XYZ file of C-alpha atoms in Angstrom:
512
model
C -25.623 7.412 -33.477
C -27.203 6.692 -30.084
C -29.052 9.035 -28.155
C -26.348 10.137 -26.015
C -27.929 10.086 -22.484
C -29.504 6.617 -23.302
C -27.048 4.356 -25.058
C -26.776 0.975 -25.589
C -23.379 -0.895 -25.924
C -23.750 -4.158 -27.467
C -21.635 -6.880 -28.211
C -19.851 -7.415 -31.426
C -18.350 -11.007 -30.098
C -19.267 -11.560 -26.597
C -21.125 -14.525 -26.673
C -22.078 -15.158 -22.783
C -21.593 -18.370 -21.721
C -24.768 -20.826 -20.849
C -23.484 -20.104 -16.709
C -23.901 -16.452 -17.190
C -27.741 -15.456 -17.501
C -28.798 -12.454 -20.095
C -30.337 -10.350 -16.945
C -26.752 -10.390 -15.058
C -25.309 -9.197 -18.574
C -27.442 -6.279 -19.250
C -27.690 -5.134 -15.551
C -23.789 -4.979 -16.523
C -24.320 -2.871 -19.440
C -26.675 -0.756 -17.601
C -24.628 0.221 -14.897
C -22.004 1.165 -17.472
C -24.223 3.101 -19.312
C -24.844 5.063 -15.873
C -20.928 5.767 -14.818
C -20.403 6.640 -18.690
C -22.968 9.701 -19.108
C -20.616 12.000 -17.255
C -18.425 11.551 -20.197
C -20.413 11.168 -23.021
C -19.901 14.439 -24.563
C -16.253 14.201 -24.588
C -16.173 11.214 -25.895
C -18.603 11.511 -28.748
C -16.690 15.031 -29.033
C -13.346 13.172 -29.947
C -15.253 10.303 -31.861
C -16.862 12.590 -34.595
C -13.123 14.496 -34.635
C -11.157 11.352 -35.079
C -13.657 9.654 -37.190
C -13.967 12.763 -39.826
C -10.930 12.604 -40.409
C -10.999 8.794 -41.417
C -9.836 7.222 -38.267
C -11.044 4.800 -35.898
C -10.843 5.848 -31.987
C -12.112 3.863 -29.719
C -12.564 3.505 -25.628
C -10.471 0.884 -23.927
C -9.059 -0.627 -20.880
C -9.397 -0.500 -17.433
C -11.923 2.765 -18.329
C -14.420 -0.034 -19.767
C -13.809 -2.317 -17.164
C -14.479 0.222 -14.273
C -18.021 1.747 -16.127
C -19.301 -2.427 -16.319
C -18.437 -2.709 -12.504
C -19.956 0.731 -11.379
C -16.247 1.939 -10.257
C -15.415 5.447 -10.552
C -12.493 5.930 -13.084
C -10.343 8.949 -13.469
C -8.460 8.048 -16.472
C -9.443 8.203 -20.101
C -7.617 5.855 -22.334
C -8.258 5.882 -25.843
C -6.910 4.034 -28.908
C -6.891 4.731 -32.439
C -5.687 4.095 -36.093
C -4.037 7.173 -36.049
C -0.444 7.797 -35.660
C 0.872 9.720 -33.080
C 1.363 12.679 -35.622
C -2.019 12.329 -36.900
C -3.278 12.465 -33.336
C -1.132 15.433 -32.332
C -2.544 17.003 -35.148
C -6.125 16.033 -34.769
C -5.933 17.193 -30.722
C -4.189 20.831 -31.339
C -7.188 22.474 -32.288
C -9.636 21.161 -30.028
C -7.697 20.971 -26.644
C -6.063 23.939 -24.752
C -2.539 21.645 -24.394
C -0.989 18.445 -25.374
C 2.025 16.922 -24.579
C 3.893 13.924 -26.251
C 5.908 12.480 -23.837
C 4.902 9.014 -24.453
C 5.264 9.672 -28.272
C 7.990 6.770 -28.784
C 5.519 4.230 -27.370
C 2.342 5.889 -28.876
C 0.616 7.893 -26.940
C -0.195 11.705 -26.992
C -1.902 13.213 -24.076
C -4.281 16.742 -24.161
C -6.012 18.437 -21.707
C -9.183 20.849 -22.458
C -11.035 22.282 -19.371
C -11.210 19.647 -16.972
C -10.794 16.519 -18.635
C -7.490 14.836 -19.358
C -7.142 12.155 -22.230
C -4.481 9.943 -23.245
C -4.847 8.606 -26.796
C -2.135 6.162 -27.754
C -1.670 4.425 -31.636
C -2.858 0.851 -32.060
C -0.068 -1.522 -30.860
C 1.243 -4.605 -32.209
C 4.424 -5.170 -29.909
C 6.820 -7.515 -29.525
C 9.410 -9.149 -26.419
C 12.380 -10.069 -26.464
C 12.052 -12.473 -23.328
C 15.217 -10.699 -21.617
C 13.699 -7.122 -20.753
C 10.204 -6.207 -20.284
C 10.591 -3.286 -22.862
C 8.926 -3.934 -25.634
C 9.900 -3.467 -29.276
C 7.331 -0.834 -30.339
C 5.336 -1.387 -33.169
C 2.019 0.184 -34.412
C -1.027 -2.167 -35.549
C -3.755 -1.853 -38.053
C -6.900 -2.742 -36.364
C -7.947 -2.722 -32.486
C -8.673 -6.748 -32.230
C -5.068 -6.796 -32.677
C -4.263 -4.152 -30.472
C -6.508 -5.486 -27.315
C -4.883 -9.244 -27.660
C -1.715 -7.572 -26.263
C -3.224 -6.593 -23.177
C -2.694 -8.036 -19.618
C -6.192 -9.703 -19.006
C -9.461 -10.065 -20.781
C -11.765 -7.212 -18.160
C -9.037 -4.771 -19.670
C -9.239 -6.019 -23.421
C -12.548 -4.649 -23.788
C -13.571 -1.445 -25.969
C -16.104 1.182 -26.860
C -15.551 2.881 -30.671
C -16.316 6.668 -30.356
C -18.990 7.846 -31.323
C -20.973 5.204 -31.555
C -20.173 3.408 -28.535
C -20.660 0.056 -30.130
C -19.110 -2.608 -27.694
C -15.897 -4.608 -28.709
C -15.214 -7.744 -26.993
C -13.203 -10.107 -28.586
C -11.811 -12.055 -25.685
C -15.068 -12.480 -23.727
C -14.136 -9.933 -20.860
C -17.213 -9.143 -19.979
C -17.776 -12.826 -19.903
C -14.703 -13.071 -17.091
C -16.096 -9.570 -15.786
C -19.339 -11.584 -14.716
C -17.712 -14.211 -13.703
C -15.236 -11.959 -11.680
C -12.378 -14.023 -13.460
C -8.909 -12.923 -14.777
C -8.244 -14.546 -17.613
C -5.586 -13.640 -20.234
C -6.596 -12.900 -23.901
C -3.341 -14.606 -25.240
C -2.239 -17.669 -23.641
C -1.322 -17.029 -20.294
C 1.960 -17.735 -20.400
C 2.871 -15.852 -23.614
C 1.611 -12.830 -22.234
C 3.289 -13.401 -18.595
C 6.224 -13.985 -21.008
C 6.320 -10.796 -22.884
C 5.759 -8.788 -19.762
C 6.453 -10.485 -16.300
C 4.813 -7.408 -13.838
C 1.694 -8.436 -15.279
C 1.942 -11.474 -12.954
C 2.036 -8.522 -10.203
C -0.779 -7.117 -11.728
C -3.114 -10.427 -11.288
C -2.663 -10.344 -7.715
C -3.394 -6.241 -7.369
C -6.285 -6.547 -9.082
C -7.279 -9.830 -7.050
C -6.741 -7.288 -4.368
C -8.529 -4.369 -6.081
C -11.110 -5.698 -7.594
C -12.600 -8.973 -5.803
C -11.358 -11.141 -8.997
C -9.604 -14.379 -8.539
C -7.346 -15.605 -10.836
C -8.128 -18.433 -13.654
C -6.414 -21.585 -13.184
C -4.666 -20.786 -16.546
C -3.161 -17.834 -14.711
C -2.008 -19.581 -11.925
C -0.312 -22.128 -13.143
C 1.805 -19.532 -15.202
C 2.509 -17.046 -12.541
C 4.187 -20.566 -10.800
C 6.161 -21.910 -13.538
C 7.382 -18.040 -14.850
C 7.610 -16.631 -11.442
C 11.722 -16.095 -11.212
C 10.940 -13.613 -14.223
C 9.846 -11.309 -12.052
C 13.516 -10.305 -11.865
C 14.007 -8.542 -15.002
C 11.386 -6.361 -14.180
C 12.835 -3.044 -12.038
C 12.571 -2.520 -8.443
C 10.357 0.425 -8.701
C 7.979 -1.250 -11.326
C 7.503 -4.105 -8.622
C 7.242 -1.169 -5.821
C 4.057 0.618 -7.387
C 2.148 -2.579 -7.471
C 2.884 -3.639 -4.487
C 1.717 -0.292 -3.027
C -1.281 -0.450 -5.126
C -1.880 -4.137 -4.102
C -1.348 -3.304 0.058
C -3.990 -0.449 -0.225
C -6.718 -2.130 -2.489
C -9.977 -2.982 -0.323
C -8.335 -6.608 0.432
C -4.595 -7.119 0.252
C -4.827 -10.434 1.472
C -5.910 -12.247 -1.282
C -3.398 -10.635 -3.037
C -0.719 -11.501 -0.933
C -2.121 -15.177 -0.948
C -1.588 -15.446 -4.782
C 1.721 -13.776 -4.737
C 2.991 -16.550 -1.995
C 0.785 -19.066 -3.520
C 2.514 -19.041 -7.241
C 5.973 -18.198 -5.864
C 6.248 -14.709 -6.698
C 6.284 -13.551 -2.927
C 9.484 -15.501 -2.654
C 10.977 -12.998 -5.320
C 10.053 -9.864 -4.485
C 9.209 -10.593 0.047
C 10.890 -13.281 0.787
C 10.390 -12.559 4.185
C 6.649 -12.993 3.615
C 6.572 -17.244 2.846
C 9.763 -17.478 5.422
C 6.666 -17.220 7.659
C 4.913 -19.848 6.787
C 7.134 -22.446 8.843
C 7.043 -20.628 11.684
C 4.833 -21.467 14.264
C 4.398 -18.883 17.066
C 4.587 -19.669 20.491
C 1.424 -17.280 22.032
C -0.264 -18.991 18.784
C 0.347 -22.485 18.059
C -3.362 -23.291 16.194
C -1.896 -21.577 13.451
C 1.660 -20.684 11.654
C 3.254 -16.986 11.890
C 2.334 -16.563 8.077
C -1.644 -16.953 8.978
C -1.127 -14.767 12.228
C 0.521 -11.814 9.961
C -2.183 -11.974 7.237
C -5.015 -11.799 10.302
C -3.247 -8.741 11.912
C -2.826 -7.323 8.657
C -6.685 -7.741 8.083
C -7.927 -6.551 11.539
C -5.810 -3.255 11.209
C -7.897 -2.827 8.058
C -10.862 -3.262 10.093
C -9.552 -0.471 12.498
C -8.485 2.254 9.862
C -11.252 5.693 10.271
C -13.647 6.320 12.958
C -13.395 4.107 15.866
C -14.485 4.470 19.892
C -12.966 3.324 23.014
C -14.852 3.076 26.112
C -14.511 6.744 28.246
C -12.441 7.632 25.338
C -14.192 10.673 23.623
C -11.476 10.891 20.549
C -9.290 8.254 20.146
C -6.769 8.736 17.664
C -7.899 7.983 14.266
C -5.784 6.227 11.052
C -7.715 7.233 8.203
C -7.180 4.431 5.763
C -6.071 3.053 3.242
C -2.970 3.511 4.990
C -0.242 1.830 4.161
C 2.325 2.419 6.732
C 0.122 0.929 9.069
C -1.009 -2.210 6.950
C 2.991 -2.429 6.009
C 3.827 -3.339 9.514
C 1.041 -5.119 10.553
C 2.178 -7.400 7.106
C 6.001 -7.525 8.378
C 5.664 -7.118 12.724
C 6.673 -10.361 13.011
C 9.603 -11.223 9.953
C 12.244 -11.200 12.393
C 10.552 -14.403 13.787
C 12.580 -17.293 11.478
C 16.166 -15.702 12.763
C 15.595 -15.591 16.201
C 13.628 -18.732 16.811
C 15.235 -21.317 19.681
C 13.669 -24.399 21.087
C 13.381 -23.813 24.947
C 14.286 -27.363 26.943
C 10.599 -27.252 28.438
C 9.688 -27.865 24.873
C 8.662 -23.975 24.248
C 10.012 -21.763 21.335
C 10.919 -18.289 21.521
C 11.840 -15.849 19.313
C 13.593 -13.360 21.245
C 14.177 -9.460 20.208
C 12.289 -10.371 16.773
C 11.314 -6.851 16.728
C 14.743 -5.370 16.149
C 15.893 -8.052 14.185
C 12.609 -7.730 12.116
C 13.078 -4.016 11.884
C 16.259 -4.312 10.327
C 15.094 -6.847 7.416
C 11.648 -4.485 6.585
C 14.614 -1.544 6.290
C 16.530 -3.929 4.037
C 13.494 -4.929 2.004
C 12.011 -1.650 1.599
C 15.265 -0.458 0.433
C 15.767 -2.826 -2.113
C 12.162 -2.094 -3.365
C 12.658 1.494 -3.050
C 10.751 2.994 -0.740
C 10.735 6.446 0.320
C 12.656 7.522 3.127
C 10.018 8.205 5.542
C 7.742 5.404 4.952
C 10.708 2.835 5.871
C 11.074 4.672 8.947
C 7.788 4.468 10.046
C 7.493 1.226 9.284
C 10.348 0.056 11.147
C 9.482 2.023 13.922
C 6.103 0.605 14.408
C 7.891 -2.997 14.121
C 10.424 -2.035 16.766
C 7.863 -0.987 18.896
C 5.260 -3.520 18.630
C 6.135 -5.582 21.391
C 6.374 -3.000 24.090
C 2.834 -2.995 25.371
C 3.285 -6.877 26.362
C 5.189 -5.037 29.493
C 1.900 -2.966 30.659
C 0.776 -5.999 32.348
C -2.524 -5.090 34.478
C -1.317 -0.928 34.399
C 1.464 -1.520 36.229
C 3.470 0.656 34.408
C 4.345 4.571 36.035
C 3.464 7.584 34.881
C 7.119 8.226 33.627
C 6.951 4.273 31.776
C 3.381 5.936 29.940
C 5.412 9.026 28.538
C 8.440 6.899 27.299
C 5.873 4.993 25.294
C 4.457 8.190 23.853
C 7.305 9.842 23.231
C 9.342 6.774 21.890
C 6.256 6.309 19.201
C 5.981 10.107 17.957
C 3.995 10.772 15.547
C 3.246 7.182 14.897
C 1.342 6.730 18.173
C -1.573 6.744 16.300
C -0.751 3.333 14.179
C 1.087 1.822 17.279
C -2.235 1.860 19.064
C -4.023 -0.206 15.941
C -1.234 -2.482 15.298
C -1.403 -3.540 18.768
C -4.976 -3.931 19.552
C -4.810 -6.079 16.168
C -1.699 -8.519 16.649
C -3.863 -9.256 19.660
C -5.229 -13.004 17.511
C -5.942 -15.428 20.351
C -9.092 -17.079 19.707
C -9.705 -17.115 24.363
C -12.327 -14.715 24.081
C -11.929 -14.295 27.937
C -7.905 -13.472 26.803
C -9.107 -11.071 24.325
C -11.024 -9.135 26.190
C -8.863 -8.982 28.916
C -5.743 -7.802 26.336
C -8.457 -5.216 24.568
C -9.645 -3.404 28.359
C -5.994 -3.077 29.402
C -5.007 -1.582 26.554
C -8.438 0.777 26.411
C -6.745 2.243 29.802
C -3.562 2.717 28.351
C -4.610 4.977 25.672
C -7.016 6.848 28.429
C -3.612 7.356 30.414
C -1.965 8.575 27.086
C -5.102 11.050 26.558
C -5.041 12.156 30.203
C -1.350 12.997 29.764
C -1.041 14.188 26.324
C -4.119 16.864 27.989
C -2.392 17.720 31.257
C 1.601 17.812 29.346
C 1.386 17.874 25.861
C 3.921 15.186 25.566
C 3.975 15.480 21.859
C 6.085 18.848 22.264
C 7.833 17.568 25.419
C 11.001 19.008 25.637
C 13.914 19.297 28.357
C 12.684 22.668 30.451
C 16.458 23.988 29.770
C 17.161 24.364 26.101
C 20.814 24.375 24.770
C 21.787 27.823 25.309
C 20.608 27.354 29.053
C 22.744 23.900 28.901
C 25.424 25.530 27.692
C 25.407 28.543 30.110
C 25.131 26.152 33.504
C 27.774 23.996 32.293
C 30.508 26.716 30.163
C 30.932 24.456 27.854
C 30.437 25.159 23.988
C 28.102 23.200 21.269
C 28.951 19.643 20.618
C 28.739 15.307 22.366
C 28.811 16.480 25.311
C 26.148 19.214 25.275
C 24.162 16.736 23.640
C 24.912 14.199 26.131
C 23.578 16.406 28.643
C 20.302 17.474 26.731
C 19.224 13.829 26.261
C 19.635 12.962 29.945
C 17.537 16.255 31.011
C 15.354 14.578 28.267
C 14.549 11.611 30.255
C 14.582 13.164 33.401
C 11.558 15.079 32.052
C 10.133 11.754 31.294
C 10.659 10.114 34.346
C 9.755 12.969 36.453
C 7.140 14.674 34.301
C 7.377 18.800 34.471
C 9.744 19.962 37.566
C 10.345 23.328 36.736
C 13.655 25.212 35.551
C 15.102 24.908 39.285
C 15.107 21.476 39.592
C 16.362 20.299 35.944
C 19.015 23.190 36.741
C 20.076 20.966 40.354
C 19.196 17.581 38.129
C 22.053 18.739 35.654
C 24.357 20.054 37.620
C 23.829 16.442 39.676
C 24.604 14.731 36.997
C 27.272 16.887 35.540
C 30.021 15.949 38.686
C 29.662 12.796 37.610
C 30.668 13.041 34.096
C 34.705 12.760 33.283
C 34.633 16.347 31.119
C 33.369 18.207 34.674
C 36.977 18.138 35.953
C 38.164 19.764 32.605
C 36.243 22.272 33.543
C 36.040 23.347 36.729
């Protein structure tokens, strides 16, 4: 066995092609020998268990993957020749709990101190082409068992305790070559299970890969597959995909192959579009460069005289959610002016309404589809700043009509700003550097974030006589905006303000 703080994977089949020198392959192995140590005495822990007893258990997947590219990996995946009993079995006595809820498919999971492990039996599956479930069946050996997996990087293996590398399929080879390439034909395996086509472009996204032409071509021909796979499969790599270090690319292949037009339609709908503040390039490139500059703005950031500007600590994927979808609304409201213009009037509310339909249908939570479609709605109000023409009551509408997603409405407007007139840009970024000074300088002197009508209901109630219900609400929402308009007045004057405007309401005569 190898020392354990100093071992040496090597390859069993892994023949590097001529492209790919020997020192870029062992700086590989090094660096996975590095991000391994931590581990090293669980896994040779489990190896000598599993082994003793006559079985084979081995290191796989995206755990292997992650040590050769130096990324930090909190899973553990481990396969074996054991059955799940055996495992069970095998894991009782050494780990303080287990659980089999994955038993039908395989796997048995155990905790012991820190350190969580899911061991699951070798696999030899098979599709029926109509359902991504597969029809479960245990292998014999782990070649087998790794030609079933979604790409090469993740078909790669480390048997316990030896640590002896296992690379049938070349992944290191495609690792090096930062290459997604399928260990089955591509098309068989985006056959048995179509979300791996989602998976291609997250890890594009994730991990800086592109995709083999192999892989492309199949995502193209099988993308209407998609379909059989369920909404919330589709949702978590999506999610995954949109906070990875560069969504774009991601996006790119999904559009590119024809998947986008399955599961965002809205997204390609773009790609015809050509906006009218932008015409050097279509709505679809505009959206992808917002999307990437409000990447650029997520964490620390300054604005001039600003000491603490409101931060989105990123990834965050409201924010990069609504930078992707401001503009949707863009294909159903476009008109050809008679000067030869095009305008796409109230694009944010129509837009708004398809990212809540979308979402929906892709099951998103509750509060992240109204945040998103908030920030959509609201995109397009700064345009009406101008030079700072707006009032001090114009300032707290915009604060209070954002809420608590002032914060993202600031980023996704600095970045739809795209025009390529520097003069333009600068212009666009200084006006809106005083806006958010004006927010800070009235968020200090009012707290606008708990602004509130300086009668409450009760008080409502008791000027008025009139009980809880519309009309008491009525009459809190215009003391609301009188608050807004005229900032804080006091209780005497919002008592005169409501009283003003009660005598003008039909119910008053009921009343009196």
């Amino acid at each position: 066995m190898p020392d354990q703080q100093s071992p040496s994977p090597t390859p069993e089949s892994a023949a590097p092609s001529t492209a790919q020198s020997a020192a870029s392959l062992r700086a590989l192995r090094e660096r996975a020998v590095t991000h391994l140590a931590p581990h090293l005495k669980l896994l040779t822990e489990l190896g000598e268990i599993f082994t003793g007893a006559g079985h084979e258990l081995a290191l796989v997947g995206g755990p292997v993957r992650d040590a050769f590219l130096g990324r930090a990996s909190v899973d553990i995946d481990l396969t074996t020749s054991a059955s799940p009993q055996q495992t069970e079995a095998l894991l009782k006595p050494w780990a303080s709990t287990t659980w089999d809820v994955g038993r039908d498919f395989g796997t048995i999971g155990a905790q012991k101190g820190q350190w969580k492990v899911e061991i699951t039996t070798y696999r030899a599956d098979a599709y029926d082409g109509v359902t991504r479930k597969p029809i479960v069946a245990f292998g014999d050996n782990l070649n087998d068992d790794l030609i079933r997996r979604d790409f090469t990087v993740n078909a790669m293996a480390m048997r316990l305790p030896s640590l002896e590398f296992i690379d049938p399929y070349d992944g290191l080879g495609a690792l090096a070559r930062k290459e997604l390439v399928t260990p089955a034909p591509a098309e068989v395996s985006f056959g048995d299970d179509p979300l791996r086509m989602m998976r291609a472009a997250r890890f594009v996204a994730q991990l800086g890969f592109t995709a083999a032409p192999s892989v492309v071509e199949a995502m193209t021909e099988r993308a209407a597959t998609i379909n059989i796979v369920s909404p919330e499969r589709v949702h978590d790599e999506l999610v995954k995909l949109m906070v990875a270090p560069d969504p774009r690319a991601g996006l790119e292949l999904l559009v590119d192959t024809g998947l986008a037009e399955q599961v965002l339609p809205e997204l390609p709908a773009l790609k015809l579009e050509i906006d009218e503040h932008h015409r050097h390039k279509d709505v679809y490139e505009h959206s992808l460069t917002v999307l990437d500059r409000a990447i650029a703005l997520e964490g620390p950031r300054s604005v001039e005289a600003l000491e603490s500007p409101a931060v989105v600590d990123g990834p965050d994927l409201v924010l990069r959610l609504a930078a992707l979808l401001h503009d949707i609304g863009k294909p159903a409201t476009r008109r050809f002016e008679s000067g030869g213009g095009v305008s796409f009037h109230h694009h944010e509310i129509v837009g708004a309404k398809l990212a809540r339909k979308r979402m929906r249908e892709l099951r998103f939570d509750k509060d992240t589809i109204r945040d998103v479609t908030k920030l959509i709605e609201l995109h397009l109000r700064f345009h009406g700043y101008g030079g700072g023409e707006w009032t001090d009551s114009a300032v707290r509408r915009y604060v209070t009509d954002a809420g608590s997603q002032l914060a993202r409405l600031h980023l996704l407007t600095r970045s739809d700003c795209t025009t390529r007139n520097r003069r333009k840009a600068a212009t666009l970024a200084a006006t809106y550097d005083d806006l958010e000074r004006r927010i800070a300088r009235l968020l200090e002197q009012e707290e606008l974030g708990k602004v509130r009508p300086e009668l409450d209901g009760n008080q409502i109630a008791s000027v008025l006589g009139i009980p809880p219900g519309p009309v008491l609400g009525r009459a809190y929402k215009h003391l609301l905006a009188y608050r807004l308009d005229a900032g804080p007045v006091g209780e005497d004057a919002a008592r005169e303000e409501l009283l003003r405007w009660w005598a003008e309401q039909p119910e008053s005569s009921r009343t009196s």
